Coordinates of C-alpha atoms and ligand atoms in Angstrom, one line a residue:
X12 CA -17.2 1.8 -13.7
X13 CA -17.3 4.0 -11.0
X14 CA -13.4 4.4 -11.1
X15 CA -13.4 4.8 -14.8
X16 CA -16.0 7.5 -14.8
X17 CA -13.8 9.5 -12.2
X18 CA -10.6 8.7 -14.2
X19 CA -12.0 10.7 -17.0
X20 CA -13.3 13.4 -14.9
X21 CA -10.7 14.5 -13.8
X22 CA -9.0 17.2 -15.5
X23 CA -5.3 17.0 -15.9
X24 CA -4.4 20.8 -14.9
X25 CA -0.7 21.2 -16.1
X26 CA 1.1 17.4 -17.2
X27 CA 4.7 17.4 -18.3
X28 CA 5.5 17.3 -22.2
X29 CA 6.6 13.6 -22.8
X30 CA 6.2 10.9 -25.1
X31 CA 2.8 8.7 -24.6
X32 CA 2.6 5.3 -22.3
X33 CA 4.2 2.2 -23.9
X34 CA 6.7 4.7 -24.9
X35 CA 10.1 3.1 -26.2
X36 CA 12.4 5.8 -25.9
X37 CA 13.8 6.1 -22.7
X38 CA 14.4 9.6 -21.1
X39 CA 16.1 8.7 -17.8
X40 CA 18.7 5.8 -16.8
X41 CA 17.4 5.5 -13.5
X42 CA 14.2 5.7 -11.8
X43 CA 14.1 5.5 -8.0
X44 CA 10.2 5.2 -6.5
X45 CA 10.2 5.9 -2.8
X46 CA 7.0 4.8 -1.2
X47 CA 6.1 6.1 2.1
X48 CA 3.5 4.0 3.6
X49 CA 0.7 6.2 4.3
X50 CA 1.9 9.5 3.7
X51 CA -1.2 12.1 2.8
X52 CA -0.7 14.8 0.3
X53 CA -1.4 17.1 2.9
X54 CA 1.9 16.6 3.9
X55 CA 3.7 18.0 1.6
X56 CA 0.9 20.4 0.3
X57 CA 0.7 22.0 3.9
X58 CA 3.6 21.6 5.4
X59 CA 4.5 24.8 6.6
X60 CA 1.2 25.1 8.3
X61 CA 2.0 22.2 10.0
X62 CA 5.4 23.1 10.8
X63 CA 7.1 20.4 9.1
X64 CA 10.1 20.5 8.1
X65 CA 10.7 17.8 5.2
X66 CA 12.9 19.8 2.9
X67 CA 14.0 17.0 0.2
X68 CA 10.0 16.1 -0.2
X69 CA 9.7 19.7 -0.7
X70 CA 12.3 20.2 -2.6
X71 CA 11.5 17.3 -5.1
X72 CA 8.0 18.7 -5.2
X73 CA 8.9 22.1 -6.1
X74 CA 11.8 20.4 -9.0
X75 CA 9.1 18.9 -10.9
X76 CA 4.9 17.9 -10.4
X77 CA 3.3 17.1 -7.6
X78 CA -0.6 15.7 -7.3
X79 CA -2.8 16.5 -4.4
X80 CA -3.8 12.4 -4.4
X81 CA -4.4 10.0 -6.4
X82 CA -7.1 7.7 -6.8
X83 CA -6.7 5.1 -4.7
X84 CA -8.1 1.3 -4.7
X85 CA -10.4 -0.4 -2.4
X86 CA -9.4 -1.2 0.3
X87 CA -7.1 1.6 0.4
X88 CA -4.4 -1.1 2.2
X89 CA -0.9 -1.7 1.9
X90 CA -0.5 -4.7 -0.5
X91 CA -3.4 -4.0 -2.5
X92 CA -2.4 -0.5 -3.2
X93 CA 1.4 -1.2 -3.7
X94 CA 0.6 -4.3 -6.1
X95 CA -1.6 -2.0 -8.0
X96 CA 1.5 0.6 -8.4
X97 CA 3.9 -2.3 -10.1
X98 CA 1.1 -3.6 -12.1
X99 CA -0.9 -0.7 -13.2
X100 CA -4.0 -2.7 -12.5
X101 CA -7.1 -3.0 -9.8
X102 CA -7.2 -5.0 -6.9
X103 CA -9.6 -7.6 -8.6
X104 CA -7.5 -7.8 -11.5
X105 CA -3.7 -8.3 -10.6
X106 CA -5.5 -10.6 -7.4
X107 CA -3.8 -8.9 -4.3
X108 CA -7.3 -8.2 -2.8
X109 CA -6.0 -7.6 0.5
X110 CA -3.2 -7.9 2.9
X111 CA -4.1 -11.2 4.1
X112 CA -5.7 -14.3 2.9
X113 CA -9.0 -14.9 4.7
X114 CA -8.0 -17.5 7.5
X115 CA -10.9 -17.4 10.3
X116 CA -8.8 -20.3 12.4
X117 CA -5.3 -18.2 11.5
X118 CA -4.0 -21.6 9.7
X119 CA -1.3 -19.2 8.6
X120 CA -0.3 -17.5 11.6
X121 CA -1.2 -14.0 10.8
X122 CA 0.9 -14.6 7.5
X123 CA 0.5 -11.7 4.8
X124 CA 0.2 -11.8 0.8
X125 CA 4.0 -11.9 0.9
X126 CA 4.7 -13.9 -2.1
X127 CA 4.8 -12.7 -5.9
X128 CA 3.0 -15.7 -7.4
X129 CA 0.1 -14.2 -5.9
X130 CA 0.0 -11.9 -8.3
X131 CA -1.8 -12.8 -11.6
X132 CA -1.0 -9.9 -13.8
X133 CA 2.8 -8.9 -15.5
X134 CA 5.0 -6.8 -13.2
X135 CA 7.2 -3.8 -13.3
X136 CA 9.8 -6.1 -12.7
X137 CA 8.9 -8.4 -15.9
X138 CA 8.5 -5.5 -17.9
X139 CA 11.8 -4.2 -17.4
X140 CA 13.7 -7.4 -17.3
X141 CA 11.9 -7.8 -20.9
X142 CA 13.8 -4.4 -22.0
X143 CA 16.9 -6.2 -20.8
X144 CA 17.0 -3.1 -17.6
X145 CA 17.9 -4.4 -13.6
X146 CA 15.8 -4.2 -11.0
X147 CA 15.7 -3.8 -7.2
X148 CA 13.4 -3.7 -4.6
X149 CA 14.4 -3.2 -0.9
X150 CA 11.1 -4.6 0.8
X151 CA 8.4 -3.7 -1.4
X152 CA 5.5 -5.5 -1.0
X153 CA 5.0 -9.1 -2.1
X154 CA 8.0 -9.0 -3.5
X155 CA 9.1 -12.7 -2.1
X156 CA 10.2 -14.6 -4.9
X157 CA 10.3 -11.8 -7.3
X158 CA 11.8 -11.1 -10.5
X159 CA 14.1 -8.9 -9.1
X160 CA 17.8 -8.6 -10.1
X161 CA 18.9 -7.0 -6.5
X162 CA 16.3 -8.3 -4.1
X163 CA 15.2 -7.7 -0.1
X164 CA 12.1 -8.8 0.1
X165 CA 9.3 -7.7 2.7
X166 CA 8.6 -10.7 4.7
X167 CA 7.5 -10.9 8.6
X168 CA 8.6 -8.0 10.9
X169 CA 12.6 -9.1 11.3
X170 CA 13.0 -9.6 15.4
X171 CA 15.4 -12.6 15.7
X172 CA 18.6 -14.1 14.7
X173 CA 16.2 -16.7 13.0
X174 CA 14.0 -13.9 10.8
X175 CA 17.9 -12.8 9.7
X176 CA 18.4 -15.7 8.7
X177 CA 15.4 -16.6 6.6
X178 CA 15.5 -12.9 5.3
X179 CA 19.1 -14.3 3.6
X180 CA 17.7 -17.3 2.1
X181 CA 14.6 -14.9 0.8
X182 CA 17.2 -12.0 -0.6
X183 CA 18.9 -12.6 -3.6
X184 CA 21.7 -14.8 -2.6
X185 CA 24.4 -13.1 -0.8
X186 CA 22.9 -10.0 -1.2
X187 CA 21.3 -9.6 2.4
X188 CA 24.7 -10.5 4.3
X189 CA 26.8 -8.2 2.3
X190 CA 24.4 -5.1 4.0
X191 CA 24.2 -6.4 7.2
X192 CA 28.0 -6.0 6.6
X193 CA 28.0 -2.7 6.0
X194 CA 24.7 -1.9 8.2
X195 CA 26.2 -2.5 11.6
X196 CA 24.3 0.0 13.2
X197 CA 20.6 0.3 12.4
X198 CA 18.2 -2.8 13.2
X199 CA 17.6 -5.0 10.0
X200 CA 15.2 -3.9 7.9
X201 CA 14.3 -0.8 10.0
X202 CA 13.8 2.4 7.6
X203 CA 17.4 3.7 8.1
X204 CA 18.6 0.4 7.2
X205 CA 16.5 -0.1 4.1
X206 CA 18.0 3.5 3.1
X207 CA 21.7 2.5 3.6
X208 CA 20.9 -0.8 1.4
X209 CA 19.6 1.1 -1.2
X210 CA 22.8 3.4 -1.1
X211 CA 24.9 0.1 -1.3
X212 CA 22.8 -1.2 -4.2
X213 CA 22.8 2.0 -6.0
X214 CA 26.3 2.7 -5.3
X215 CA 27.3 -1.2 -6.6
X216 CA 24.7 -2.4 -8.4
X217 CA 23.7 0.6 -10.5
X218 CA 20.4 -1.0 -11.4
X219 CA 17.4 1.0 -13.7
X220 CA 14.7 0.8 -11.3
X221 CA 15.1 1.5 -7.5
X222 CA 11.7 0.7 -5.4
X223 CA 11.6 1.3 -2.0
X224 CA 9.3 0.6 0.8
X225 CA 9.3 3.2 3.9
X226 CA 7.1 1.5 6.7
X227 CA 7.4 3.5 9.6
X228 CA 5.1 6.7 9.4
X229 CA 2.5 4.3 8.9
X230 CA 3.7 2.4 12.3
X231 CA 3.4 5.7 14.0
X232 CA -0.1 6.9 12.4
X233 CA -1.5 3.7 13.6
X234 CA -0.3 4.1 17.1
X235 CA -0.6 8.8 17.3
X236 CA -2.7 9.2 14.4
X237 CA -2.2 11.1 11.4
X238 CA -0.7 14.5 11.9
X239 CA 0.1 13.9 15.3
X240 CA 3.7 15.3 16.8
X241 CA 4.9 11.7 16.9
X242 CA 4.2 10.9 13.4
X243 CA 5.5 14.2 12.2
X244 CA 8.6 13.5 13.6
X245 CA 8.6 10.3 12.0
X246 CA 7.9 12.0 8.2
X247 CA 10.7 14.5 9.4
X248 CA 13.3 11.4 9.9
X249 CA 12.3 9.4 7.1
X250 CA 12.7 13.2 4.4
X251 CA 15.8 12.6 6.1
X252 CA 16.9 9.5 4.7
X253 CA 15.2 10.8 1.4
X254 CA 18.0 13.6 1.8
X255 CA 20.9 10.8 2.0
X256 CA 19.5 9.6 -1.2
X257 CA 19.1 12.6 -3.1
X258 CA 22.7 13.8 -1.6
X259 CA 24.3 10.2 -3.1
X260 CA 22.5 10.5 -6.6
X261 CA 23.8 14.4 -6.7
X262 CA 27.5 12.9 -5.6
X263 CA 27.2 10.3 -8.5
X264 CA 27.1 12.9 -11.1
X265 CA 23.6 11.1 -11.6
X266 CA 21.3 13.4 -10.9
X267 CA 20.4 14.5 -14.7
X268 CA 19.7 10.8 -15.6
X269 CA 17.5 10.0 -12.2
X270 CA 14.0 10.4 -12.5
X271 CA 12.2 10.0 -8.8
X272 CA 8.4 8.9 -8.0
X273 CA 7.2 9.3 -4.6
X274 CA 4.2 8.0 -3.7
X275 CA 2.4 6.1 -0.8
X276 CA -0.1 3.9 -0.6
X277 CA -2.8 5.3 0.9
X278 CA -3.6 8.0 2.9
X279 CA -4.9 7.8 6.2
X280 CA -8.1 9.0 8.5
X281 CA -8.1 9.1 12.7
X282 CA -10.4 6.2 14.3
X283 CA -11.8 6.1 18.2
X284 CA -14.2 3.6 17.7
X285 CA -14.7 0.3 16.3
X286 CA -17.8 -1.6 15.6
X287 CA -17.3 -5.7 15.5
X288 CA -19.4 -7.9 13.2
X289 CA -18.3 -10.9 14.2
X290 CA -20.4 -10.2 17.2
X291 CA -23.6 -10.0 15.2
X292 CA -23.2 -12.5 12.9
X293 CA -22.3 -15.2 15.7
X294 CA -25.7 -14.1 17.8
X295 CA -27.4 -14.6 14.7
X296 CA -25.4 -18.0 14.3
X297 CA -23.8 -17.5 11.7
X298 CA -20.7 -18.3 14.0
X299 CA -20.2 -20.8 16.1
X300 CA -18.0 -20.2 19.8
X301 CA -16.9 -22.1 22.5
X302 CA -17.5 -21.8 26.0
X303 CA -14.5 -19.6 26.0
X304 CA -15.5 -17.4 23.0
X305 CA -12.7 -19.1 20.7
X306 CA -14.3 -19.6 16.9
X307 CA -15.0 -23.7 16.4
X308 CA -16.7 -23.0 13.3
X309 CA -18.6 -20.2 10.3
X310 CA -20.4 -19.7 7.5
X311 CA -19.5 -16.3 6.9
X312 CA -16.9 -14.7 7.6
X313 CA -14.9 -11.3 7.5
X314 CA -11.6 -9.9 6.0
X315 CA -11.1 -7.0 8.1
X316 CA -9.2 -4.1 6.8
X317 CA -9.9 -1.6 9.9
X318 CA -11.5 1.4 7.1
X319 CA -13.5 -1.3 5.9
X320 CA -14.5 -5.1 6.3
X321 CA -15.6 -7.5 2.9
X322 CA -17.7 -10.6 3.6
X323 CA -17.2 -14.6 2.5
X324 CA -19.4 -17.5 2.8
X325 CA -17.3 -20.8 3.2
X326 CA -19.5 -22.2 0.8
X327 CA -20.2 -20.1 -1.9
X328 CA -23.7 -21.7 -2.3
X329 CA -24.9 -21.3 0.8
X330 CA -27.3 -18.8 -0.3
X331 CA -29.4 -19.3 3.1
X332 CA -26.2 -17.8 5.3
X333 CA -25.5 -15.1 3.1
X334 CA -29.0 -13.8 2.9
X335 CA -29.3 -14.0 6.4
X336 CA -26.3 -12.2 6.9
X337 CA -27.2 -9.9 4.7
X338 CA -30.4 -9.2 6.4
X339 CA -28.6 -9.0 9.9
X340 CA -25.7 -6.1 8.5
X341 CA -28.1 -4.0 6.9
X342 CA -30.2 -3.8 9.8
X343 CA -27.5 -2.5 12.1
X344 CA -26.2 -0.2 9.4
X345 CA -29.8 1.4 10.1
X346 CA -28.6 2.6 13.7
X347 CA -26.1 5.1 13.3
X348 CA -24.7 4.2 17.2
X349 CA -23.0 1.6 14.9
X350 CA -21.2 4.1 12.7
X351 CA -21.6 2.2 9.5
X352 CA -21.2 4.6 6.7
X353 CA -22.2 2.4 3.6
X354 CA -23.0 -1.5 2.4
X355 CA -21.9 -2.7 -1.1
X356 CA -23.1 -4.7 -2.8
X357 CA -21.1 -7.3 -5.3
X358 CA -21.9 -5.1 -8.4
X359 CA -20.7 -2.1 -6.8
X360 CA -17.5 -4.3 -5.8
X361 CA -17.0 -5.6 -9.2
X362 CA -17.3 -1.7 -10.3
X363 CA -14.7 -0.6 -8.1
X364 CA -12.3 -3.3 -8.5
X365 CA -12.5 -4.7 -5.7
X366 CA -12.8 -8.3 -4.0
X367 CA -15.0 -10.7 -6.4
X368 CA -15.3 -12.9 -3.6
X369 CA -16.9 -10.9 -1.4
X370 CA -21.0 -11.0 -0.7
X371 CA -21.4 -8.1 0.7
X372 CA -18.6 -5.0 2.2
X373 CA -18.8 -2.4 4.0
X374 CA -17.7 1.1 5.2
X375 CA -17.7 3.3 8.0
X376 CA -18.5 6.6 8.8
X377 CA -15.7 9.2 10.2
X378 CA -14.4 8.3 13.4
X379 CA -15.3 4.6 13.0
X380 CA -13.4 1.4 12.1
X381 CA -14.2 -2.2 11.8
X382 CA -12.8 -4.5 14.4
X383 CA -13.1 -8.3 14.8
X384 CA -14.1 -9.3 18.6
X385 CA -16.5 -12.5 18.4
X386 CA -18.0 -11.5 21.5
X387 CA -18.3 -8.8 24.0
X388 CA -20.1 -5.5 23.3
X389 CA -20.9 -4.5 19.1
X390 CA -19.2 -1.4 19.6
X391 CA -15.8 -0.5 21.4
X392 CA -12.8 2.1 22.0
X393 CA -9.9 1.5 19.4
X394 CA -6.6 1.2 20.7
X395 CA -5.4 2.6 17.9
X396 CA -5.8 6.1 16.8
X397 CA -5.6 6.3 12.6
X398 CA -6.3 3.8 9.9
X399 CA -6.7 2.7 6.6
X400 CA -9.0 0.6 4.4
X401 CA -11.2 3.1 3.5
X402 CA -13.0 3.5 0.1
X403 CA -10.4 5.6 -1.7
X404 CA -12.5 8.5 -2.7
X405 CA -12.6 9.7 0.2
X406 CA -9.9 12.7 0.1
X407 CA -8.0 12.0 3.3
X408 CA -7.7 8.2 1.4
X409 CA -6.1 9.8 -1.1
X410 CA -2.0 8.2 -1.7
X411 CA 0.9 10.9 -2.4
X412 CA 2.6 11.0 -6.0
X413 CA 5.2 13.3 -6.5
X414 CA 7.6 13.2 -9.8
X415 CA 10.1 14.9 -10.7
X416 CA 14.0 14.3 -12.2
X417 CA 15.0 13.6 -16.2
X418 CA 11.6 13.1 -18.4
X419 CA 10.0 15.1 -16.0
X420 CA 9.3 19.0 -17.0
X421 CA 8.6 21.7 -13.8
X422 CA 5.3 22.4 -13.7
X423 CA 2.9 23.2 -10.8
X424 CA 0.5 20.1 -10.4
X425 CA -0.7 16.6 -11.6
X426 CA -4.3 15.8 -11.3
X427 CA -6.3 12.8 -12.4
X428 CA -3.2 10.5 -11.4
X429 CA -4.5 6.8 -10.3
X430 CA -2.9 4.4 -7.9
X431 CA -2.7 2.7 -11.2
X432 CA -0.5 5.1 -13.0
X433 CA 2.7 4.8 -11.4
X434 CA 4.6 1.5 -12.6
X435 CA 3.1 2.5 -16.2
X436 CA 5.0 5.9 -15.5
X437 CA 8.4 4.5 -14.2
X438 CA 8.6 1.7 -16.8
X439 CA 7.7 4.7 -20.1
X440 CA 10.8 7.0 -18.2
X441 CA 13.1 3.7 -18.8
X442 CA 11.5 3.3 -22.5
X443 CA 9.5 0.2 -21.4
X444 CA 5.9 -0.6 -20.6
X445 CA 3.9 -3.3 -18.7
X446 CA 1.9 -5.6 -21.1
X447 CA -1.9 -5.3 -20.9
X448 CA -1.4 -2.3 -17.7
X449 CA -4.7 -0.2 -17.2
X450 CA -2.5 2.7 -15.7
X451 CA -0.7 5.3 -18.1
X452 CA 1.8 7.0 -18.0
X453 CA 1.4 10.1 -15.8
X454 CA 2.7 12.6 -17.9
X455 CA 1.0 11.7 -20.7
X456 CA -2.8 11.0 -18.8
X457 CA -5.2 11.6 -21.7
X458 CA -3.6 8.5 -23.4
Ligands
ZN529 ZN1 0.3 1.1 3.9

């Protein structure tokens, strides 16, 4: 509820003529969506004052509309959010709640939402292939498996001659070797080399939908923090491997059938402290350590998202843990040494579309983040110095969307664009739409 009632509060200022979502006429050949992890609209609203100098953002801003953010989804992470895009729906619907399954004993070895049968909801991909269009992806998230004509899926971070290899097996068959052949240089899977693949599967391939996944401004916000020199340089080289698109789809005598969508996921905030709950929950024994601090058992537990933390009982039932837990978070939450901004409870979860497992989630305020020590002191430094997970309404939350290309009339600005919005958008430019999508198509909001 609360993200419907802001959906239709906000006013679309100036939206491009076009014809309504689910659409059948298609009014470009090729859509390419370019998704920079964690890129804020600040960026390209202000980058002169910032001195930045990402002329091919810019200059598909200025060729068509750009939105100072979207709404967002909670937690405003990276699989969440980029499931939401290719479905058009919320987190608790499409069932991506978060990056990572909730594994206290890591069973799964830090392993990540990486397949597609995780999602529940139709894709992007389905609806396209339905329309008899060709896909590709060039790691997207939880794209393993997918129904993706032209496929590089995002899988583990690729370090060794043995994550090569299992990144062949994972990519549509041959499809992985044939650009390592022709991507001698850059290291597999880096940014650059994503770009080069998708040059070599636009080049051979031709396919109707390009998605791309961009991963390292978000690297470098988590380690500088966003809008530091370090991460604007890395904006800066990643606009330029946006320019080596652009420059291809000009030299294919494409460029009035290519429609582009740039987005990211999320935006992101600075953090210098975090505040652990595991901590209090195991002095209230809720969570059992050994001698050595290392977990031998809970009944509750956390999914930690750094810009917020959601809550689990292992036992549903166990209505005594969960009070008590409960009882023990809201009491901290009084103290604001502990920089926690705001407790939700499952309606307000359920409301926002959000984990329907959870008890109970929280927020913090600016300058915090959640962190997951089982012992040592409540509150600590962070190592890192920007995050994400935040409740999306907050503005610096807010993911990029930029459209321009065939379908897409100049005008100044898009507002009132969701998260939510932007497969529904891509599939109406191609003259398709995805089944049962909550999302619309962006340049036609009010439908
Ligand atoms: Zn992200």
């Amino acid at each position: 509820m609360f993200r419907s009632v802001l959906r239709f509060a906000a006013v679309a200022v100036l939206v491009c003529p076009g014809p309504s979502a689910g659409a059948k006429e298609p009014v470009a050949k090729q859509v390419i969506l370019i998704s920079v992890d964690g890129m804020t609209p600040a960026e390209y609203e202000q980058a002169d004052a910032h001195g930045l100098r990402i002329p091919n953002i810019r200059a598909l801003m200025r060729s068509g509309c750009a939105s100072p953010g979207m709404m967002g989804v909670f937690p405003a992470s990276t699989y969440p959010s980029h499931t939401s895009m290719i479905t058009g729906q919320p987190p608790a619907v499409h069932g991506v709640i978060s990056n990572t399954p909730m594994d206290p004993f890591n069973l799964e070895f830090g392993g990540w939402f990486y397949y597609a049968e995780k999602i529940k909801t139709p894709t992007l991909w389905q609806a396209l292939h339905a329309a008899h269009l060709k896909t590709a992806a060039v790691s997207w998230p939880v794209t393993v498996g997918a129904d993706v004509d032209y496929l590089l899926p995002e899988y583990r971070p690729v370090r060794t001659e043995e994550d090569v290899a299992l990144m062949r097996v994972l990519s549509t068959p041959g499809l992985f070797r044939e650009m390592q052949q022709q991507n001698s240089t850059a290291r597999p899977m880096s940014d650059a080399w994503r770009t080069d693949a998708v040059l070599a599967i636009l080049r051979t391939r031709r396919p109707s939908l390009l998605a791309l996944h961009l991963s390292e401004l978000d690297e470098a916000q988590h380690k500088y923090g966003p809008h530091a020199a370090e991460s604007h340089e890395e904006l800066e080289r990643i606009d330029s491997e946006i320019g080596k698109i652009r420059s291809y789809v000009d030299q294919s005598g494409r460029a009035r059938e290519t429609a582009w969508i740039l987005v990211s996921d999320h935006g992101f905030l600075p953090v210098t402290k975090l505040f652990h709950p595991l901590v209090a929950l195991r002095d209230a024994g809720l969570i059992a350590t050994d001698k050595n601090g290392r977990l031998v058992d809970w009944k509750v537990y956390q999914r930690n998202l750094t810009g917020s933390v959601f809550f689990e009982a292992k036992d549903p039932a166990d209505h005594a843990s969960i009070e008590k837990a409960t009882e023990v978070l809201r009491k901290l939450a009084v103290d604001p040494a502990n920089g926690i901004g705001h407790i939700y409870t499952p309606q307000e979860l359920k409301a926002l579309g959000a984990d329907p497992m959870a008890f109970l989630a929280m927020d913090p305020v600016k300058d915090f983040g959640f962190g997951s020590n089982l012992t040592g002191p409540l509150v600590t430094e962070s190592a890192s110095k920007g995050a994400h997970g935040y409740n999306p309404q907050i503005p610096e939350m807010h993911p990029s969307f930029i459209l321009s290309g065939a379908g897409v009339s100049r005008c100044s600005e898009v507002e009132g664009v969701t998260i939510e919005d932007v497969g529904p958008t891509a599939a109406a430019l191609l003259g398709a739409a995805i089944p049962g999508a909550e999302g619309r198509d962006a340049r036609n909001p009010q439908k």
